[in-house]
mmCIF file with all atom_site columns, C-alpha atoms in Angstrom:
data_model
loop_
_atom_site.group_PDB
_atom_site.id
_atom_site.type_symbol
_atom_site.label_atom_id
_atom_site.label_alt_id
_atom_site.label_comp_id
_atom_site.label_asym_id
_atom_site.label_entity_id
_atom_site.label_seq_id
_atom_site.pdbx_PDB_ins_code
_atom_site.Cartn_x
_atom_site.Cartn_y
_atom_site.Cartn_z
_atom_site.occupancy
_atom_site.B_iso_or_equiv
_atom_site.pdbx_formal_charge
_atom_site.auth_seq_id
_atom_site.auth_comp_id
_atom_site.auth_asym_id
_atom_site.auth_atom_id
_atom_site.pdbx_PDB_model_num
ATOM 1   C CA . UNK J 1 1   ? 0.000   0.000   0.000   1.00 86.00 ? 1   UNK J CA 1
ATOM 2   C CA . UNK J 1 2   ? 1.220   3.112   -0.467  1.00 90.00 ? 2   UNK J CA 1
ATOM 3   C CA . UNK J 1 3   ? 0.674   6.287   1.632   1.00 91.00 ? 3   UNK J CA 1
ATOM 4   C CA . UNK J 1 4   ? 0.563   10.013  -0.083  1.00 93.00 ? 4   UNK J CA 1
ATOM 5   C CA . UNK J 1 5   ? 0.470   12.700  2.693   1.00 94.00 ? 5   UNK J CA 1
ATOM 6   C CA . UNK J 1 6   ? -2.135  15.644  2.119   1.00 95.00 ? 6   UNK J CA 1
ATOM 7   C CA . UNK J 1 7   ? -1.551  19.116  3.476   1.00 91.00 ? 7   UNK J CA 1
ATOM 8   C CA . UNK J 1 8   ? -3.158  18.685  7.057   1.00 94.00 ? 8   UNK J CA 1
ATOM 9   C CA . UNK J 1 9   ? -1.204  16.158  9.078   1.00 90.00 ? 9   UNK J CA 1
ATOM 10  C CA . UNK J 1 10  ? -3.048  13.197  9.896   1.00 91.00 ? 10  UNK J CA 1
ATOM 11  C CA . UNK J 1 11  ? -5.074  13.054  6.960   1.00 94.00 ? 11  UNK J CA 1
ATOM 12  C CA . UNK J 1 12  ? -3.544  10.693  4.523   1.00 95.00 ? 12  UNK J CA 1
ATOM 13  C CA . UNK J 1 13  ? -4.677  8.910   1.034   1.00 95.00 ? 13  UNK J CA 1
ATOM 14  C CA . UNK J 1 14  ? -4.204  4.833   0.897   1.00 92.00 ? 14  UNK J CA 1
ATOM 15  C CA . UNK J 1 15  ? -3.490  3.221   -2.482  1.00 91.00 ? 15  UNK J CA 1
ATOM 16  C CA . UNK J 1 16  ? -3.519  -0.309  -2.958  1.00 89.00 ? 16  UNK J CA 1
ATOM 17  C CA . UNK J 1 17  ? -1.635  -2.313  -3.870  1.00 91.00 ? 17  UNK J CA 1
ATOM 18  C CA . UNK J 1 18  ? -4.068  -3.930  -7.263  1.00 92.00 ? 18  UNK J CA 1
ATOM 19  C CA . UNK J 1 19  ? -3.067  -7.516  -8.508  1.00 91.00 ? 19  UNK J CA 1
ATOM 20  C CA . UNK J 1 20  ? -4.983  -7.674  -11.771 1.00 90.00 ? 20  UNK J CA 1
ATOM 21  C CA . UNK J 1 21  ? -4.939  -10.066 -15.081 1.00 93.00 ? 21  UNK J CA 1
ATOM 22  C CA . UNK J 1 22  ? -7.727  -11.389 -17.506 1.00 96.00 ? 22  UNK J CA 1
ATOM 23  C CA . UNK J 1 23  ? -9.898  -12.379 -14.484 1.00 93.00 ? 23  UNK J CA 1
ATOM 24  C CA . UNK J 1 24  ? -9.939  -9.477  -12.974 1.00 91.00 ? 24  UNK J CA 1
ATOM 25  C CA . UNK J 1 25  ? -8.332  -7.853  -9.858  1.00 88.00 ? 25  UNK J CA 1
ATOM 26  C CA . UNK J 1 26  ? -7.247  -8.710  -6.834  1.00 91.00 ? 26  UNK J CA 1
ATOM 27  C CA . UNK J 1 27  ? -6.627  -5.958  -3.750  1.00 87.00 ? 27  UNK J CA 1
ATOM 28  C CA . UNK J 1 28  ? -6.271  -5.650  0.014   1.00 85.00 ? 28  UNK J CA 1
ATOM 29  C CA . UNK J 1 29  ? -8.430  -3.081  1.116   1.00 80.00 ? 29  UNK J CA 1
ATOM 30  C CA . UNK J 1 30  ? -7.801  -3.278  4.873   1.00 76.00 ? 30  UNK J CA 1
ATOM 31  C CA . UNK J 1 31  ? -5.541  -4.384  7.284   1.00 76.00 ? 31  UNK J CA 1
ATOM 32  C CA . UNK J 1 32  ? -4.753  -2.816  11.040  1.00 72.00 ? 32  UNK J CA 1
ATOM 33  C CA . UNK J 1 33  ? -1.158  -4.144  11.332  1.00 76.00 ? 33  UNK J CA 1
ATOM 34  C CA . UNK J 1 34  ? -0.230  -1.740  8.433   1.00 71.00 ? 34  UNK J CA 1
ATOM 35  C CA . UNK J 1 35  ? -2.801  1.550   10.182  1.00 75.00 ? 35  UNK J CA 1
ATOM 36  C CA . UNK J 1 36  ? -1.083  1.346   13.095  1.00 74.00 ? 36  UNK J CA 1
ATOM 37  C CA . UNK J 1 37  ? 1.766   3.273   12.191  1.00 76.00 ? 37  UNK J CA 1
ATOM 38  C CA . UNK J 1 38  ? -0.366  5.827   10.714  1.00 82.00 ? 38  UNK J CA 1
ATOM 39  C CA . UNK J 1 39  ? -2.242  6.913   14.199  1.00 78.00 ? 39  UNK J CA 1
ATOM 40  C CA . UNK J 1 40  ? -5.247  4.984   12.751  1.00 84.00 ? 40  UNK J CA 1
ATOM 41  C CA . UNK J 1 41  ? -7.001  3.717   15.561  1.00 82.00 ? 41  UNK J CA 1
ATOM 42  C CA . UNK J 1 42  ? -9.208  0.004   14.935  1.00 87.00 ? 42  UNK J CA 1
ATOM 43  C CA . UNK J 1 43  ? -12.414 -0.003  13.899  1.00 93.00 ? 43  UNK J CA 1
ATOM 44  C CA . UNK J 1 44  ? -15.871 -0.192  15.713  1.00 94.00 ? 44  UNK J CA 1
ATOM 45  C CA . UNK J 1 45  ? -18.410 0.630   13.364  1.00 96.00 ? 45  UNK J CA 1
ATOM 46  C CA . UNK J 1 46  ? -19.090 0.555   8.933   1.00 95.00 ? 46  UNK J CA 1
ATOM 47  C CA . UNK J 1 47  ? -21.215 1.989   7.193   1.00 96.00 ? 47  UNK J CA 1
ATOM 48  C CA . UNK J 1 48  ? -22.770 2.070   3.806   1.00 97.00 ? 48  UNK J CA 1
ATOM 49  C CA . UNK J 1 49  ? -24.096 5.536   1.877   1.00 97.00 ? 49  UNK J CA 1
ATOM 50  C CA . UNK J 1 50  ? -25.115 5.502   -1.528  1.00 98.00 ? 50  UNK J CA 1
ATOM 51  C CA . UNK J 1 51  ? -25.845 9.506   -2.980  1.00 98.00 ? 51  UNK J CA 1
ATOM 52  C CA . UNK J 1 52  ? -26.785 10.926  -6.656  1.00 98.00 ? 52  UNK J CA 1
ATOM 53  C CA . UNK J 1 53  ? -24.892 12.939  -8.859  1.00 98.00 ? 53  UNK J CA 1
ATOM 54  C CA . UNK J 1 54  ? -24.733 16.804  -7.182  1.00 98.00 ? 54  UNK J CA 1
ATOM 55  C CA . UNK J 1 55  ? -25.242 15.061  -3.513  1.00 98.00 ? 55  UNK J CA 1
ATOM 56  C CA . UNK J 1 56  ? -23.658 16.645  -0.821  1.00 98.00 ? 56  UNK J CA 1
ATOM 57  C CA . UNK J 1 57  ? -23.543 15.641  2.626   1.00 98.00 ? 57  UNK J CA 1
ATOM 58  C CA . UNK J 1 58  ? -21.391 17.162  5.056   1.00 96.00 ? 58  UNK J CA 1
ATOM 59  C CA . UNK J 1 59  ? -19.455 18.695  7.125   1.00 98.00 ? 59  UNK J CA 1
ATOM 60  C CA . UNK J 1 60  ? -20.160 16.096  9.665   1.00 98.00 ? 60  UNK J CA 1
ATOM 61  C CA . UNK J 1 61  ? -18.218 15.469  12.438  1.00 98.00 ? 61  UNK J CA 1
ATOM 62  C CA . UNK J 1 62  ? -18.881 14.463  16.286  1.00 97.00 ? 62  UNK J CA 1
ATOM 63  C CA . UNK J 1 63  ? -18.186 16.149  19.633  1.00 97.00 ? 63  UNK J CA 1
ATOM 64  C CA . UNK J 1 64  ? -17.471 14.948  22.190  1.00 96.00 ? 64  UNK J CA 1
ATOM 65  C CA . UNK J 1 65  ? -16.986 10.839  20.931  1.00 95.00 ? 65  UNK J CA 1
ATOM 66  C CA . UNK J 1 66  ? -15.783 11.803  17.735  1.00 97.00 ? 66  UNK J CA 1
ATOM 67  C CA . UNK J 1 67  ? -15.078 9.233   14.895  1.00 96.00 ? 67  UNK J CA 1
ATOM 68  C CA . UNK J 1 68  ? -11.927 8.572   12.904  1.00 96.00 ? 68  UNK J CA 1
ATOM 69  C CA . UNK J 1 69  ? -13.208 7.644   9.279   1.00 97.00 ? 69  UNK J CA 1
ATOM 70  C CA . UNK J 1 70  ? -11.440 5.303   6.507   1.00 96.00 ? 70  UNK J CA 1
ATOM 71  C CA . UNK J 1 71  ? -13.562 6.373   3.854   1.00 98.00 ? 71  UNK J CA 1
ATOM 72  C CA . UNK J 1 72  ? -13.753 4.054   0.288   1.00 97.00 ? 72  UNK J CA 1
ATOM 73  C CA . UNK J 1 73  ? -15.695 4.497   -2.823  1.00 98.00 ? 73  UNK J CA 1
ATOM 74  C CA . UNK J 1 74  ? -17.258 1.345   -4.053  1.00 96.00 ? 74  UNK J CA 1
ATOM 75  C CA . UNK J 1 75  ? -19.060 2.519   -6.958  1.00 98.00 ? 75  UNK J CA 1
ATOM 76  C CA . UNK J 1 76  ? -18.899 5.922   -8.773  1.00 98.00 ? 76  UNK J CA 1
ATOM 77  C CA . UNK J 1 77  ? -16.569 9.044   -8.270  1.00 98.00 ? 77  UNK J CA 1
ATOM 78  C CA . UNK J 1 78  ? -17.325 11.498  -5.218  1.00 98.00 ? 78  UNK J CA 1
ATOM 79  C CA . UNK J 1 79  ? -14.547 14.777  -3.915  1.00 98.00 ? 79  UNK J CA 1
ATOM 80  C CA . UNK J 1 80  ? -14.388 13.562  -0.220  1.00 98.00 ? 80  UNK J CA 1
ATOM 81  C CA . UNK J 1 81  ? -13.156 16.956  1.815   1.00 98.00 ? 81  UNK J CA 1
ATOM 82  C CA . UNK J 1 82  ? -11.555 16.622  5.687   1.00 98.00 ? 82  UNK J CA 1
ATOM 83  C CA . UNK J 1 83  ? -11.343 19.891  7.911   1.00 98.00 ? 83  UNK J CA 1
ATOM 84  C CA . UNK J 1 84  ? -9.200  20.534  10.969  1.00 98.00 ? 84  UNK J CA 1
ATOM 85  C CA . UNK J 1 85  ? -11.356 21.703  13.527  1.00 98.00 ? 85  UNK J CA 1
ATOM 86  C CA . UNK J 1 86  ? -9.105  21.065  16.247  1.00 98.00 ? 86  UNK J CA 1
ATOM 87  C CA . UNK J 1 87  ? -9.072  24.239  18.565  1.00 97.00 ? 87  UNK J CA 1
ATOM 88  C CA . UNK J 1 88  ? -5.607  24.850  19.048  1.00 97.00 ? 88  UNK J CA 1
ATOM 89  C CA . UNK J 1 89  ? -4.400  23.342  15.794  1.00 97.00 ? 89  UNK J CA 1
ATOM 90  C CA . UNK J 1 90  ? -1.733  25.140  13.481  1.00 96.00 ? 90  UNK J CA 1
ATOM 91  C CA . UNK J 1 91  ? -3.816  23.934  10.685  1.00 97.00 ? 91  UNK J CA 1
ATOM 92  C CA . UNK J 1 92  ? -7.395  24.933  12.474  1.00 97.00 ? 92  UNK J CA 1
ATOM 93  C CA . UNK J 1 93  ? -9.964  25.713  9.823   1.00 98.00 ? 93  UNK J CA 1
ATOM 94  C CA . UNK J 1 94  ? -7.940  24.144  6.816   1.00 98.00 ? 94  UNK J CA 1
ATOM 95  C CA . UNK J 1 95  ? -8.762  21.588  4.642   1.00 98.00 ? 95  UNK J CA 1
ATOM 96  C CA . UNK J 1 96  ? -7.475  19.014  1.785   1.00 98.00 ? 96  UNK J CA 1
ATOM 97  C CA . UNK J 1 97  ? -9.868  17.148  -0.596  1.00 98.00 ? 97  UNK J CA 1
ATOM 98  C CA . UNK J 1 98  ? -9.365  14.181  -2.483  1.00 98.00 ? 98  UNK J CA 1
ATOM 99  C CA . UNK J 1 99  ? -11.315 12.336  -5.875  1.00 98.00 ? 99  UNK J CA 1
ATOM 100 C CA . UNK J 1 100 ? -12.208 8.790   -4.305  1.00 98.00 ? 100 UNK J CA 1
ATOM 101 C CA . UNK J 1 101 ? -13.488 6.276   -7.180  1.00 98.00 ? 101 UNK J CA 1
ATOM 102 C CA . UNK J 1 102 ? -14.263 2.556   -7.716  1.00 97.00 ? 102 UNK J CA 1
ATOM 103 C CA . UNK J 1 103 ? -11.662 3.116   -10.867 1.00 96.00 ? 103 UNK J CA 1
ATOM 104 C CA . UNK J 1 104 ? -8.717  4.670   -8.520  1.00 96.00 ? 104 UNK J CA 1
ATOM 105 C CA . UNK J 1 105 ? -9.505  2.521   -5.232  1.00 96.00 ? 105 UNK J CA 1
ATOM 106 C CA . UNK J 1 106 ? -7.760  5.140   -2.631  1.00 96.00 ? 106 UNK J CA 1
ATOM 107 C CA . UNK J 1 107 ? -8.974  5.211   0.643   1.00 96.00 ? 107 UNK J CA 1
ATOM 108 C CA . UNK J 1 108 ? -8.994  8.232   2.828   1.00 97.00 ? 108 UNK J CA 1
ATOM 109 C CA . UNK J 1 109 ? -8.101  8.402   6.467   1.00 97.00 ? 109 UNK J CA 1
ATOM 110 C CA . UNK J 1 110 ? -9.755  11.140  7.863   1.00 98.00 ? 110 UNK J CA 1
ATOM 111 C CA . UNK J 1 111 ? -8.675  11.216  11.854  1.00 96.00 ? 111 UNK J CA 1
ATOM 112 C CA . UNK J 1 112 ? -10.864 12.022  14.651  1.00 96.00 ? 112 UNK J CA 1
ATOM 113 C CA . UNK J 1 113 ? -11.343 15.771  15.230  1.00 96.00 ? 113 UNK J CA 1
ATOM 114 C CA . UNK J 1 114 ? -11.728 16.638  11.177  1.00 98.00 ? 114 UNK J CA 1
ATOM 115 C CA . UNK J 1 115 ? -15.154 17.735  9.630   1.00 98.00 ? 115 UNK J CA 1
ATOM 116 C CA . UNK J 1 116 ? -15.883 15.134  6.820   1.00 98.00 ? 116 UNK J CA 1
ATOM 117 C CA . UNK J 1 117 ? -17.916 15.577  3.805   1.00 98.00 ? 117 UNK J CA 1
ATOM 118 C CA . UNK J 1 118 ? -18.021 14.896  0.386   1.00 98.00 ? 118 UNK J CA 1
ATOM 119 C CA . UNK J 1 119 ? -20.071 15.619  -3.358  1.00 98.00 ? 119 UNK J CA 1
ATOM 120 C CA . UNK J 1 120 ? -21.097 12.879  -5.635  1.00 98.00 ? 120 UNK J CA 1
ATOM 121 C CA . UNK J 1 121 ? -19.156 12.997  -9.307  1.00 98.00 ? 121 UNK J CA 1
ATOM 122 C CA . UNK J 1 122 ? -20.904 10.237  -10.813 1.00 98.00 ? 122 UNK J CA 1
ATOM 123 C CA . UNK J 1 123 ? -24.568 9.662   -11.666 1.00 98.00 ? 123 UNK J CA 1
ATOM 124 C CA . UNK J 1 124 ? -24.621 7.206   -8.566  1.00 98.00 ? 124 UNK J CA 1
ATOM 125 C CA . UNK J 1 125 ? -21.648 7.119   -5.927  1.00 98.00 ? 125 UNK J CA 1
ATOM 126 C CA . UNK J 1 126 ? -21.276 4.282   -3.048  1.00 98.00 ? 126 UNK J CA 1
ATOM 127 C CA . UNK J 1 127 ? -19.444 5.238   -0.394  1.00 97.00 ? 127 UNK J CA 1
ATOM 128 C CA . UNK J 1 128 ? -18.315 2.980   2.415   1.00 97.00 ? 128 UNK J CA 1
ATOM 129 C CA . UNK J 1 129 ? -16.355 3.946   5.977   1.00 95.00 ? 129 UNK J CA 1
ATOM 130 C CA . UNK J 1 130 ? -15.109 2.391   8.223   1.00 95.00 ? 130 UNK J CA 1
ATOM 131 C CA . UNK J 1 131 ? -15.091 4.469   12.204  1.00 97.00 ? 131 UNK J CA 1
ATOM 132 C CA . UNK J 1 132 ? -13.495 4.471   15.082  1.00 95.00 ? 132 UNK J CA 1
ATOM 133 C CA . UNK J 1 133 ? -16.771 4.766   17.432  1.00 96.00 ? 133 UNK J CA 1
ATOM 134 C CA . UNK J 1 134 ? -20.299 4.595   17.458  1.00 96.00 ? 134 UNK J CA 1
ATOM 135 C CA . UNK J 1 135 ? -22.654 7.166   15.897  1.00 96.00 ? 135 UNK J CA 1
ATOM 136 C CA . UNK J 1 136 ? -23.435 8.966   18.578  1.00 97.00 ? 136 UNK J CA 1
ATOM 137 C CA . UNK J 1 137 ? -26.596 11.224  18.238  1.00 95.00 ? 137 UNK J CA 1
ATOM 138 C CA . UNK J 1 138 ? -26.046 13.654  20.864  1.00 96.00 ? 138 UNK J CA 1
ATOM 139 C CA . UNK J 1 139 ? -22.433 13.948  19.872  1.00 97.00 ? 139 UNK J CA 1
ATOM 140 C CA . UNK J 1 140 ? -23.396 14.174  16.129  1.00 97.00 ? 140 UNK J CA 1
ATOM 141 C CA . UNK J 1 141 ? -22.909 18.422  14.649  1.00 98.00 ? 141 UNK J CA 1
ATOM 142 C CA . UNK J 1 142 ? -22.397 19.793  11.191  1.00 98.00 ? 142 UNK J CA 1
ATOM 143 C CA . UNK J 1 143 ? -20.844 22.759  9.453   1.00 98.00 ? 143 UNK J CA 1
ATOM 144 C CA . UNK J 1 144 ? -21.831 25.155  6.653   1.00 98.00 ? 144 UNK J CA 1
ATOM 145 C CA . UNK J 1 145 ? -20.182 23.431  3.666   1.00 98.00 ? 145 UNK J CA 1
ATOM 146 C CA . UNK J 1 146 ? -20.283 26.884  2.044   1.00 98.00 ? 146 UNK J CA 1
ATOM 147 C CA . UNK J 1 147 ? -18.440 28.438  4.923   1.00 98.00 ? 147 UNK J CA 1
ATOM 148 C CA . UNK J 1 148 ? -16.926 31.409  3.751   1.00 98.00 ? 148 UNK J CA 1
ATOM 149 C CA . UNK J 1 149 ? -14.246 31.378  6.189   1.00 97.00 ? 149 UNK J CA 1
ATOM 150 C CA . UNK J 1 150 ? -13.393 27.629  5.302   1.00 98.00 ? 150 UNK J CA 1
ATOM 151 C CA . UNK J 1 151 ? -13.855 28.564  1.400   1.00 98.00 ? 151 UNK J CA 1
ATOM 152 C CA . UNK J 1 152 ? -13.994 24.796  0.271   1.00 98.00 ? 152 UNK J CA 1
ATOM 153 C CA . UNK J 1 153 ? -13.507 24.518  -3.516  1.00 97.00 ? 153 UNK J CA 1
ATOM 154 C CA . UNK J 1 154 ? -16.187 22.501  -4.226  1.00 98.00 ? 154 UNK J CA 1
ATOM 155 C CA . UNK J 1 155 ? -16.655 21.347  -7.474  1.00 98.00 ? 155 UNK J CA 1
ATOM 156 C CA . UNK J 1 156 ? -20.204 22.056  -7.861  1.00 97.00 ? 156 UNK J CA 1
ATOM 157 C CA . UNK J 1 157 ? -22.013 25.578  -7.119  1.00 92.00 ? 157 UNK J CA 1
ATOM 158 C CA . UNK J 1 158 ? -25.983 24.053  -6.497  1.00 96.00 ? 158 UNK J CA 1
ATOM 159 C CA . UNK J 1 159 ? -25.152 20.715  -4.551  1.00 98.00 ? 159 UNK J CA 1
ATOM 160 C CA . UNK J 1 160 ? -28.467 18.881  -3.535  1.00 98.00 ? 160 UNK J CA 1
ATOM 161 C CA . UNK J 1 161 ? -28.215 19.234  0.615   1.00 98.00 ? 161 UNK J CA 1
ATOM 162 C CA . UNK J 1 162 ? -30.135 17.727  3.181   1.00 98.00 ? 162 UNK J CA 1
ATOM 163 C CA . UNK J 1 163 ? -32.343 20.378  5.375   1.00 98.00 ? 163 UNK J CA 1
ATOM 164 C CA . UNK J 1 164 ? -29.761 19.587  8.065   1.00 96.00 ? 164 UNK J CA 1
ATOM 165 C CA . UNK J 1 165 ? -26.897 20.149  6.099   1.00 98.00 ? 165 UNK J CA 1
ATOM 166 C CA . UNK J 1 166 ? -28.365 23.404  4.699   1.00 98.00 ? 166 UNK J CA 1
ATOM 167 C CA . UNK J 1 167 ? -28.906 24.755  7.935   1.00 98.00 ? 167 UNK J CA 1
ATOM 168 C CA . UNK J 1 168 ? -25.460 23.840  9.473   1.00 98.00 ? 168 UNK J CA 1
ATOM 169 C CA . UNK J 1 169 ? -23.457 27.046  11.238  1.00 98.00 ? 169 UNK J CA 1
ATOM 170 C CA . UNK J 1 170 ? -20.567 28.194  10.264  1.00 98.00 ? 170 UNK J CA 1
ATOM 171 C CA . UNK J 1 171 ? -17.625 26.842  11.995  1.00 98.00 ? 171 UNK J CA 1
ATOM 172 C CA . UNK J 1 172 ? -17.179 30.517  13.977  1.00 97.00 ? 172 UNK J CA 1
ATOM 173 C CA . UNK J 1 173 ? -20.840 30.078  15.225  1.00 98.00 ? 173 UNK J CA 1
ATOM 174 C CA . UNK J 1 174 ? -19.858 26.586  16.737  1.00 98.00 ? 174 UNK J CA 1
ATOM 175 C CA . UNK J 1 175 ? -19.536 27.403  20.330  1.00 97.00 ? 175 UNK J CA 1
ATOM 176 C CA . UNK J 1 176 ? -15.705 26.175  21.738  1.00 96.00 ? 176 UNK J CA 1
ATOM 177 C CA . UNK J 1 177 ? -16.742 23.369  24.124  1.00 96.00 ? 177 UNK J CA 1
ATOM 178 C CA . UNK J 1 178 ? -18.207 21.905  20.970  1.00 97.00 ? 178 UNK J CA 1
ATOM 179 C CA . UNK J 1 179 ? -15.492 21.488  18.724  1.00 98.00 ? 179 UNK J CA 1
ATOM 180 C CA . UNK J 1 180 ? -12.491 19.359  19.718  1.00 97.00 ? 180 UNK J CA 1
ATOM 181 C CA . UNK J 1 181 ? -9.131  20.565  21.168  1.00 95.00 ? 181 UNK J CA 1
ATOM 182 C CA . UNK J 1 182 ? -5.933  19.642  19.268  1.00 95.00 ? 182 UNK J CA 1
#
């Protein structure tokens, strides 16, 4: 597997290693004895979302419990964005984005304490992720994706949002004790 580093420390892209022929392909999506030296901690939880073309969900995150997310796409293409909102953190209010696809395979780590949200490329896009704890409800918050102060390229100008997601502050409304300390 090999690791590429993005600008915000901790948040890395994973590229498999692909065995392929005539038959098709072989690849190792995941294994914890090679995460550990990465600060990836194991997993508790997976899930599964499938999203349209022009779909954007995010930027989720969770405070206090908050998840560390290996994020895959199975099917389709989607931009999958991490932010540092760690209070305290050099890189506080930054971000890096990545194009996850069935074609490419990459995986992105996106450690506990980032904002995580991404846009569907493809007609259909199937994301799965792996996390470090539970969905937690009362821990469970959301930021503008459309924060000025964040400006996000997004590669889309009308994404289709939730009601949530279209409500969400911006991440200087979010009052300190609920965003994480670095």
């Amino acid at each position: 597997m090999r690791v590429i580093q993005t600008g915000l420390s901790g948040c890395v892209v994973l590229e498999p290693r692909v065995l392929a022929d005539e038959r098709g392909y072989f690849y190792e999506a995941f294994r914890l004895t090679g995460l550990e030296g990465l600060g990836i901690s194991p997993f508790v939880q997976g899930n599964v979302s499938r999203s349209a073309q022009g779909v954007l969900r995010g930027l989720h995150y969770q405070w206090p419990n908050p998840q560390g997310k290996l994020v895959s796409v199975v099917e389709g293409e989607v931009w999958d964005v991490a932010v540092d909102i760690r209070q305290g953190s050099p890189h506080f209010g930054r971000w890096t984005a990545v194009v996850l696809s069935a074609e490419n395979r990459r995986r992105f780590w996106v450690p506990e304490g980032f904002a995580h949200g991404f846009v569907a490329l493809s007609e259909q896009a199937e994301l799965h992720y792996l996390c470090t704890a539970p969905y937690d409800r009362e821990a469970d918050a959301a930021i503008a994706w459309d924060d000025p102060d964040l400006a996000v390229d997004w590669p889309v100008a009308e994404p289709v949002l939730s009601p949530r997601d279209a409500a969400a502050p911006r991440l200087g409304q979010v009052q300190e004790s609920r965003l994480p300390r670095f």
